[in-house]
Amino acid sequence: MREVIYMKDLRLARFSTERSTIEVKGVTIGGKEIILMGGPCAVESSIQMSRSARTVKKAGGKILRGGVFKPRTSPYSFQGLGLEGLNYLVQAARENDLLCVTEVIDASSLDLVGDKVDLIQIGARNMQNFELLKLAGTISKPIILKRGLSATIEEWLLAAEYILAAGNPQVILCERGIRTFEPSTRNTLDLSAVGVAKELSHLPVIVDPSHAAGRRDLISALSKAAIAGGADGLLIEMHPNPAEATSDGPQSLYPEQFIQLARELGTVAGSVNRVFACGGQEDEDTLESLRTQIDNIDQSIIKCLVARMKIVGKVGDQKRLDRVKDTNREKEIIQRLVNLAEELQLPSELVKKIYPLIFEFGVQSQIKSKVALDKELDLSCYPLGSK
Ligand code: PEP
Ligand code: MN
């Protein structure tokens, strides 16, 4: 009975035939590869972030985390470094070829970080901040949406629906433990929620074992359990010096523990037909991991072609039927891309072969839609049966 209610309102988040993948600068979340994200709870200094970034990179992680606006339980706890911290996060990520994510807590923090980070986190405490969800729906960055401390799966998915309904299709769900009567851990990691969310929704689901456990000794086991349970990635707190951390030190892994965990993840991933390649030359270049990288790039190429064809369609709407093919513009584009290819040491012959085909398909689709439109107009001017 309840299922009927929320399935009805999951208009965009509901699973129908295919799982969604989210592409961010060459990283695919929700594909075959398990995506590891790590870093401190809060950004504290430039050196802390650059050490954290090096560890994440070494472990084969793809995304550096770090909070600069911290929604703390007590008003007297450290609230984050704000913009100064954001610069440390972004710079450390960039220097280590990582993406970065930070949490936003309101409209103004979203405004401040929106253009600077690659992904945005909406934390457990803001999962039902509906105005923030609606704003997150207006931007074109992936949103990691944590499950609220006491939110049901239904409420969590409907929160995701808010972002989707406001126009942003890139939502990643994150299970981070819920409040139960059990006091031995900070929260209770609800691993069933991963399976349930993936059954009901097409969105990728990741797991944050750190805020669930609240203690570092459980992180490794919970991370492996999450991967075995179908999670698409992990968001783990790690600090170069947890004893000195301004927040969540007891649950933060030491860098060596983070790397050790990453070394062990590949086997678990393999057992559920996923891949995870720990950093380091030997692991990065296995045939399987290279093929995964190629598969991800191929997916991005096709998605880019889809986006190109959509724009070509809009351009077609503005052209006259006898002006659809523009040979001069095609020549100009090819010349520009040949120059770029040469600069990047890609054989320019490839560009010269591929692009005429892309143009041809674009022109054909513009002609087809123009002819269809003309027919429609004819029919509306001279409806069937009229004289
Ligand atoms: C965090 O990731 O630092 C955080 C505050 O998480 P949550 O919103 O899950 O408590
Ligand atoms: Mn934290």
Short mmCIF file of C-alpha atoms and ligand atoms in Angstrom, two decimals:
data_model
loop_
_atom_site.label_atom_id
_atom_site.label_comp_id
_atom_site.label_asym_id
_atom_site.label_seq_id
_atom_site.Cartn_x
_atom_site.Cartn_y
_atom_site.Cartn_z
CA MET A 1 0.00 0.00 0.00
CA ARG A 2 2.72 2.47 1.02
CA GLU A 3 4.83 1.43 -1.92
CA VAL A 4 2.10 2.61 -4.26
CA ILE A 5 2.18 6.08 -2.71
CA TYR A 6 5.86 6.74 -3.12
CA MET A 7 6.33 4.95 -6.38
CA LYS A 8 3.67 7.26 -7.80
CA ASP A 9 5.61 10.35 -6.80
CA LEU A 10 9.00 9.03 -7.85
CA ARG A 11 8.34 10.28 -11.35
CA LEU A 12 11.95 10.92 -12.25
CA ALA A 13 13.91 8.92 -9.69
CA ARG A 14 12.01 5.67 -10.20
CA PHE A 15 13.84 2.71 -11.72
CA SER A 16 12.37 1.64 -15.02
CA THR A 17 14.77 -0.10 -17.37
CA GLU A 18 18.30 1.16 -16.89
CA ARG A 19 20.58 2.40 -14.12
CA SER A 20 21.89 5.96 -14.46
CA THR A 21 25.54 6.74 -14.56
CA ILE A 22 26.93 10.14 -13.70
CA GLU A 23 29.93 11.44 -15.60
CA VAL A 24 32.16 14.07 -14.10
CA LYS A 25 35.31 14.97 -16.00
CA GLY A 26 36.06 11.40 -17.05
CA VAL A 27 34.95 9.77 -13.78
CA THR A 28 31.82 7.60 -14.06
CA ILE A 29 29.75 7.04 -10.95
CA GLY A 30 27.32 4.15 -11.17
CA GLY A 31 29.27 2.25 -13.84
CA LYS A 32 31.27 -0.92 -13.38
CA GLU A 33 34.03 0.82 -11.48
CA ILE A 34 33.73 1.46 -7.74
CA ILE A 35 34.53 5.11 -7.04
CA LEU A 36 36.50 5.89 -3.91
CA MET A 37 36.19 9.35 -2.35
CA GLY A 38 38.16 10.37 0.68
CA GLY A 39 39.54 13.21 2.73
CA PRO A 40 39.09 14.93 6.04
CA CYS A 41 35.79 15.87 7.60
CA ALA A 42 36.79 19.53 7.60
CA VAL A 43 39.38 21.44 5.59
CA GLU A 44 41.87 22.88 8.07
CA SER A 45 44.97 23.95 6.15
CA SER A 46 46.67 23.83 2.82
CA ILE A 47 49.22 21.24 3.98
CA GLN A 48 46.52 19.01 5.47
CA MET A 49 44.66 19.06 2.14
CA SER A 50 47.71 18.45 0.01
CA ARG A 51 48.69 15.44 2.18
CA SER A 52 45.14 14.12 2.06
CA ALA A 53 44.99 14.52 -1.71
CA ARG A 54 48.25 12.61 -2.19
CA THR A 55 46.89 9.76 -0.07
CA VAL A 56 43.60 9.64 -1.98
CA LYS A 57 45.51 9.57 -5.26
CA LYS A 58 47.87 6.88 -4.08
CA ALA A 59 44.92 4.75 -3.00
CA GLY A 60 43.30 4.98 -6.43
CA GLY A 61 40.61 7.37 -5.18
CA LYS A 62 39.06 9.75 -7.67
CA ILE A 63 37.44 12.39 -5.49
CA LEU A 64 38.83 14.49 -2.63
CA ARG A 65 36.38 15.49 0.08
CA GLY A 66 36.61 18.23 2.69
CA GLY A 67 33.99 20.34 4.44
CA VAL A 68 34.37 24.11 4.46
CA PHE A 69 30.87 24.90 5.76
CA LYS A 70 30.29 22.53 8.66
CA PRO A 71 26.79 22.05 10.04
CA ARG A 72 27.83 21.17 13.63
CA THR A 73 25.59 19.90 16.37
CA SER A 74 27.00 22.48 18.79
CA PRO A 75 27.19 26.17 17.85
CA TYR A 76 30.55 26.30 19.66
CA SER A 77 32.23 23.62 17.49
CA PHE A 78 34.46 24.54 14.54
CA GLN A 79 32.18 25.76 11.73
CA GLY A 80 34.59 25.48 8.81
CA LEU A 81 37.07 27.72 7.02
CA GLY A 82 34.64 28.93 4.36
CA LEU A 83 36.16 30.35 1.20
CA GLU A 84 39.74 30.08 2.43
CA GLY A 85 39.23 26.34 2.94
CA LEU A 86 37.58 25.99 -0.42
CA ASN A 87 40.74 27.23 -2.12
CA TYR A 88 42.87 24.66 -0.24
CA LEU A 89 40.48 21.88 -1.28
CA VAL A 90 40.32 22.87 -4.93
CA GLN A 91 44.05 23.44 -5.26
CA ALA A 92 45.00 20.13 -3.62
CA ALA A 93 42.55 18.27 -5.85
CA ARG A 94 43.81 19.98 -8.98
CA GLU A 95 47.48 19.35 -8.16
CA ASN A 96 46.79 15.64 -7.75
CA ASP A 97 44.46 15.22 -10.69
CA LEU A 98 41.47 14.51 -8.48
CA LEU A 99 37.91 15.82 -8.49
CA CYS A 100 36.60 17.45 -5.35
CA VAL A 101 33.39 17.60 -3.35
CA THR A 102 32.26 19.80 -0.49
CA GLU A 103 29.07 20.24 1.48
CA VAL A 104 26.69 23.15 1.08
CA ILE A 105 24.33 24.18 3.85
CA ASP A 106 22.27 26.99 2.35
CA ALA A 107 21.72 29.16 -0.71
CA SER A 108 24.74 31.37 -0.13
CA SER A 109 27.21 28.50 0.37
CA LEU A 110 25.84 26.87 -2.77
CA ASP A 111 26.40 30.11 -4.60
CA LEU A 112 29.97 30.36 -3.32
CA VAL A 113 31.12 26.82 -4.12
CA GLY A 114 28.91 26.03 -7.12
CA ASP A 115 31.44 27.01 -9.79
CA LYS A 116 34.53 25.82 -7.96
CA VAL A 117 34.00 22.19 -6.98
CA ASP A 118 33.15 19.22 -9.21
CA LEU A 119 30.42 17.73 -7.01
CA ILE A 120 28.26 19.14 -4.25
CA GLN A 121 27.20 17.38 -1.08
CA ILE A 122 23.94 17.98 0.70
CA GLY A 123 24.38 16.57 4.18
CA ALA A 124 22.15 14.45 6.37
CA ARG A 125 20.97 17.47 8.34
CA ASN A 126 19.80 19.23 5.20
CA MET A 127 18.24 16.29 3.40
CA GLN A 128 14.82 17.79 3.85
CA ASN A 129 15.83 21.41 3.38
CA PHE A 130 13.45 21.62 0.44
CA GLU A 131 14.46 25.12 -0.63
CA LEU A 132 18.10 23.99 -0.81
CA LEU A 133 17.09 20.87 -2.75
CA LYS A 134 15.20 23.00 -5.25
CA LEU A 135 18.20 25.30 -5.67
CA ALA A 136 20.48 22.28 -6.14
CA GLY A 137 18.12 21.30 -8.93
CA THR A 138 18.96 24.45 -10.85
CA ILE A 139 22.69 23.84 -11.15
CA SER A 140 24.57 21.54 -13.47
CA LYS A 141 26.83 19.80 -10.96
CA PRO A 142 26.27 16.31 -9.54
CA ILE A 143 24.75 16.35 -6.05
CA ILE A 144 25.65 13.76 -3.42
CA LEU A 145 22.52 13.55 -1.32
CA LYS A 146 23.09 12.02 2.11
CA ARG A 147 20.27 10.17 3.81
CA GLY A 148 18.87 12.12 6.76
CA LEU A 149 19.64 10.97 10.29
CA SER A 150 16.11 9.69 10.77
CA ALA A 151 14.85 9.58 7.22
CA THR A 152 13.07 6.61 5.74
CA ILE A 153 14.16 5.42 2.31
CA GLU A 154 10.94 6.89 0.95
CA GLU A 155 11.75 10.34 2.35
CA TRP A 156 15.31 10.12 1.03
CA LEU A 157 14.19 9.19 -2.49
CA LEU A 158 11.56 11.93 -2.47
CA ALA A 159 14.27 14.41 -1.45
CA ALA A 160 16.23 13.27 -4.52
CA GLU A 161 13.05 13.70 -6.56
CA TYR A 162 12.99 17.39 -5.52
CA ILE A 163 16.42 17.92 -7.12
CA LEU A 164 15.47 15.98 -10.25
CA ALA A 165 12.14 17.76 -10.56
CA ALA A 166 13.89 21.13 -10.39
CA GLY A 167 15.98 20.18 -13.41
CA ASN A 168 19.21 18.53 -12.23
CA PRO A 169 19.33 14.84 -13.22
CA GLN A 170 22.70 14.21 -11.58
CA VAL A 171 21.93 12.90 -8.11
CA ILE A 172 24.01 10.35 -6.21
CA LEU A 173 22.37 8.87 -3.12
CA CYS A 174 24.59 8.36 -0.07
CA GLU A 175 23.69 6.05 2.82
CA ARG A 176 25.52 7.29 5.94
CA GLY A 177 23.86 5.50 8.80
CA ILE A 178 20.63 6.22 10.60
CA ARG A 179 19.78 6.83 14.22
CA THR A 180 18.71 3.72 16.11
CA PHE A 181 18.58 2.65 19.75
CA GLU A 182 22.06 1.10 19.46
CA PRO A 183 24.67 3.21 21.29
CA SER A 184 27.86 1.29 20.42
CA THR A 185 28.19 3.03 17.07
CA ARG A 186 27.47 6.67 16.23
CA ASN A 187 24.69 5.59 13.87
CA THR A 188 23.61 2.26 12.37
CA LEU A 189 24.78 1.66 8.81
CA ASP A 190 21.68 0.54 6.94
CA LEU A 191 23.14 -1.58 4.19
CA SER A 192 19.75 -2.91 3.16
CA ALA A 193 19.00 0.65 2.10
CA VAL A 194 21.56 0.31 -0.71
CA GLY A 195 19.67 -2.61 -2.23
CA VAL A 196 16.27 -1.06 -1.64
CA ALA A 197 17.27 2.32 -3.09
CA LYS A 198 18.77 0.61 -6.13
CA GLU A 199 15.68 -1.48 -6.60
CA LEU A 200 13.35 1.52 -6.47
CA SER A 201 15.53 4.10 -8.17
CA HIS A 202 17.91 4.28 -11.12
CA LEU A 203 20.24 6.67 -9.27
CA PRO A 204 23.74 5.59 -8.19
CA VAL A 205 24.11 4.83 -4.48
CA ILE A 206 27.29 5.27 -2.47
CA VAL A 207 28.04 4.56 1.19
CA ASP A 208 29.73 6.69 3.86
CA PRO A 209 30.79 4.23 6.57
CA SER A 210 32.56 6.95 8.59
CA HIS A 211 29.53 8.85 9.86
CA ALA A 212 27.70 5.56 10.32
CA ALA A 213 30.29 3.95 12.58
CA GLY A 214 31.81 7.00 14.24
CA ARG A 215 34.90 4.88 14.96
CA ARG A 216 37.77 4.00 12.68
CA ASP A 217 38.11 0.34 13.65
CA LEU A 218 34.91 -0.57 11.78
CA ILE A 219 35.49 1.39 8.58
CA SER A 220 37.36 -1.26 6.63
CA ALA A 221 34.81 -4.02 7.23
CA LEU A 222 31.83 -1.74 6.60
CA SER A 223 33.37 -0.46 3.37
CA LYS A 224 33.84 -3.98 2.05
CA ALA A 225 30.32 -4.94 3.13
CA ALA A 226 28.98 -1.87 1.30
CA ILE A 227 30.70 -2.87 -1.95
CA ALA A 228 29.48 -6.46 -1.58
CA GLY A 229 26.00 -5.04 -0.97
CA GLY A 230 25.94 -3.18 -4.29
CA ALA A 231 27.25 0.30 -3.46
CA ASP A 232 28.68 2.22 -6.42
CA GLY A 233 31.27 4.01 -4.34
CA LEU A 234 32.56 4.94 -0.90
CA LEU A 235 32.92 8.28 0.83
CA ILE A 236 35.43 7.84 3.65
CA GLU A 237 36.91 10.26 6.14
CA MET A 238 40.70 10.18 6.33
CA HIS A 239 43.05 12.68 7.99
CA PRO A 240 46.84 13.00 7.89
CA ASN A 241 46.79 13.36 11.65
CA PRO A 242 43.40 12.28 13.10
CA ALA A 243 44.42 13.11 16.67
CA GLU A 244 44.63 16.77 15.68
CA ALA A 245 41.46 16.85 13.55
CA THR A 246 39.05 19.69 14.29
CA SER A 247 36.13 17.35 13.66
CA ASP A 248 35.42 13.63 13.46
CA GLY A 249 38.99 12.56 14.33
CA PRO A 250 37.93 9.28 15.99
CA GLN A 251 36.24 8.04 12.82
CA SER A 252 38.94 9.27 10.43
CA LEU A 253 41.33 6.69 8.99
CA TYR A 254 45.07 7.22 9.10
CA PRO A 255 46.50 7.60 5.57
CA GLU A 256 48.14 4.15 5.72
CA GLN A 257 44.83 2.56 6.76
CA PHE A 258 43.08 4.26 3.85
CA ILE A 259 45.66 2.92 1.38
CA GLN A 260 45.54 -0.55 2.94
CA LEU A 261 41.74 -0.60 2.64
CA ALA A 262 42.00 0.47 -1.00
CA ARG A 263 44.40 -2.43 -1.66
CA GLU A 264 41.81 -4.84 -0.32
CA LEU A 265 38.79 -3.41 -2.14
CA GLY A 266 39.62 -4.83 -5.57
CA THR A 267 38.96 -8.40 -4.47
CA VAL A 268 35.59 -7.57 -2.96
CA ALA A 269 34.67 -5.52 -6.03
CA GLY A 270 35.66 -8.43 -8.29
CA SER A 271 33.48 -10.82 -6.32
CA VAL A 272 30.38 -8.79 -7.24
CA ASN A 273 31.45 -8.22 -10.84
CA ARG A 274 32.70 -4.68 -10.25
CA VAL A 275 36.22 -3.28 -10.45
CA PHE A 276 38.35 -1.15 -8.23
CA ALA A 277 41.97 -0.47 -9.02
CA CYS A 278 44.11 0.71 -6.14
CA GLY A 279 46.58 3.42 -7.19
CA GLY A 280 50.18 2.63 -8.01
CA GLN A 281 51.60 1.63 -11.35
CA GLU A 282 51.23 -2.14 -11.02
CA ASP A 283 47.53 -2.02 -10.21
CA GLU A 284 46.58 0.82 -12.52
CA ASP A 285 47.74 -0.95 -15.64
CA THR A 286 46.01 -4.30 -15.34
CA LEU A 287 44.20 -5.25 -18.53
CA GLU A 288 40.87 -5.17 -16.71
CA SER A 289 41.36 -1.70 -15.33
CA LEU A 290 42.58 -0.34 -18.68
CA ARG A 291 39.50 -1.81 -20.35
CA THR A 292 37.25 -0.24 -17.73
CA GLN A 293 38.87 3.11 -18.41
CA ILE A 294 38.27 2.65 -22.15
CA ASP A 295 34.63 1.64 -21.55
CA ASN A 296 34.11 4.77 -19.48
CA ILE A 297 35.64 7.00 -22.13
CA ASP A 298 33.50 5.36 -24.83
CA GLN A 299 30.38 6.05 -22.80
CA SER A 300 31.41 9.71 -22.49
CA ILE A 301 31.99 9.94 -26.25
CA ILE A 302 28.49 8.64 -26.99
CA LYS A 303 26.94 11.00 -24.42
CA CYS A 304 28.79 13.93 -26.02
CA LEU A 305 27.49 12.89 -29.44
CA VAL A 306 23.95 12.79 -28.09
CA ALA A 307 24.38 16.31 -26.70
CA ARG A 308 25.84 17.48 -30.03
CA MET A 309 22.96 16.01 -32.04
CA LYS A 310 20.44 17.73 -29.78
CA ILE A 311 22.06 21.12 -30.44
CA VAL A 312 22.32 20.35 -34.14
CA GLY A 313 18.55 19.75 -34.04
CA LYS A 314 17.97 23.21 -32.51
CA VAL A 315 20.25 24.82 -35.12
CA GLY A 316 18.24 23.03 -37.83
CA ASP A 317 15.06 24.68 -36.56
CA GLN A 318 16.59 28.05 -37.39
CA LYS A 319 17.69 27.18 -40.94
CA ARG A 320 15.86 27.13 -44.26
CA LEU A 321 15.57 23.71 -45.88
CA ASP A 322 17.81 24.70 -48.80
CA ARG A 323 20.49 26.05 -46.43
CA VAL A 324 20.82 23.06 -44.14
CA LYS A 325 24.23 22.03 -45.37
CA ASP A 326 26.89 24.67 -44.75
CA THR A 327 30.10 23.46 -46.39
CA ASN A 328 32.18 26.44 -45.33
CA ARG A 329 31.33 25.99 -41.67
CA GLU A 330 32.12 22.27 -41.91
CA LYS A 331 35.54 23.07 -43.41
CA GLU A 332 36.22 25.62 -40.68
CA ILE A 333 35.32 23.15 -37.92
CA ILE A 334 37.48 20.40 -39.39
CA GLN A 335 40.44 22.77 -39.74
CA ARG A 336 40.11 23.87 -36.11
CA LEU A 337 39.89 20.27 -34.89
CA VAL A 338 42.78 19.12 -37.08
CA ASN A 339 44.94 21.83 -35.49
CA LEU A 340 43.85 20.75 -32.03
CA ALA A 341 44.49 17.08 -32.82
CA GLU A 342 47.99 17.89 -34.06
CA GLU A 343 48.69 19.90 -30.95
CA LEU A 344 47.53 16.99 -28.76
CA GLN A 345 49.34 14.44 -30.92
CA LEU A 346 46.26 12.64 -32.16
CA PRO A 347 46.46 11.59 -35.83
CA SER A 348 44.57 14.28 -37.72
CA GLU A 349 43.39 11.62 -40.22
CA LEU A 350 41.06 10.39 -37.49
CA VAL A 351 39.36 13.80 -37.28
CA LYS A 352 39.17 14.02 -41.08
CA LYS A 353 37.45 10.63 -41.24
CA ILE A 354 35.07 10.94 -38.29
CA TYR A 355 33.79 14.48 -38.74
CA PRO A 356 32.33 14.22 -42.25
CA LEU A 357 30.21 11.34 -40.89
CA ILE A 358 29.10 13.37 -37.88
CA PHE A 359 28.17 16.27 -40.20
CA GLU A 360 26.34 13.95 -42.56
CA PHE A 361 24.17 12.50 -39.78
CA GLY A 362 23.51 16.01 -38.42
CA VAL A 363 22.39 17.31 -41.83
CA GLN A 364 20.22 14.25 -42.44
CA SER A 365 18.47 14.66 -39.10
CA GLN A 366 17.92 18.39 -39.74
CA ILE A 367 16.40 17.62 -43.15
CA LYS A 368 14.20 14.87 -41.73
CA SER A 369 12.81 17.08 -38.99
CA LYS A 370 12.23 19.97 -41.44
CA VAL A 371 10.37 17.72 -43.86
CA ALA A 372 8.30 16.31 -41.00
CA LEU A 373 7.49 19.83 -39.79
CA ASP A 374 6.50 20.96 -43.30
CA LYS A 375 4.17 17.96 -43.58
CA GLU A 376 2.62 18.81 -40.24
CA LEU A 377 2.09 22.42 -41.35
CA ASP A 378 0.54 21.27 -44.63
CA LEU A 379 -1.82 19.05 -42.73
CA SER A 380 -2.83 21.82 -40.34
CA CYS A 381 -3.44 24.27 -43.25
CA TYR A 382 -5.27 21.72 -45.36
CA PRO A 383 -6.73 19.18 -42.96
CA LEU A 384 -7.52 15.81 -44.49
CA GLY A 385 -10.86 15.92 -46.23
CA SER A 386 -10.82 19.71 -46.74
CA LYS A 387 -11.07 21.09 -50.31
C1 PEP B 1 30.19 15.11 6.43
O1 PEP B 1 30.22 14.39 5.41
O2 PEP B 1 31.16 15.71 6.89
C2 PEP B 1 28.91 15.20 7.16
C3 PEP B 1 28.66 16.22 7.97
O3 PEP B 1 28.13 14.16 6.92
P1 PEP B 1 26.60 13.90 7.34
O4 PEP B 1 25.81 14.99 6.69
O5 PEP B 1 26.34 12.55 6.78
O6 PEP B 1 26.55 13.93 8.85
MN MN B 2 32.44 14.40 9.37
#
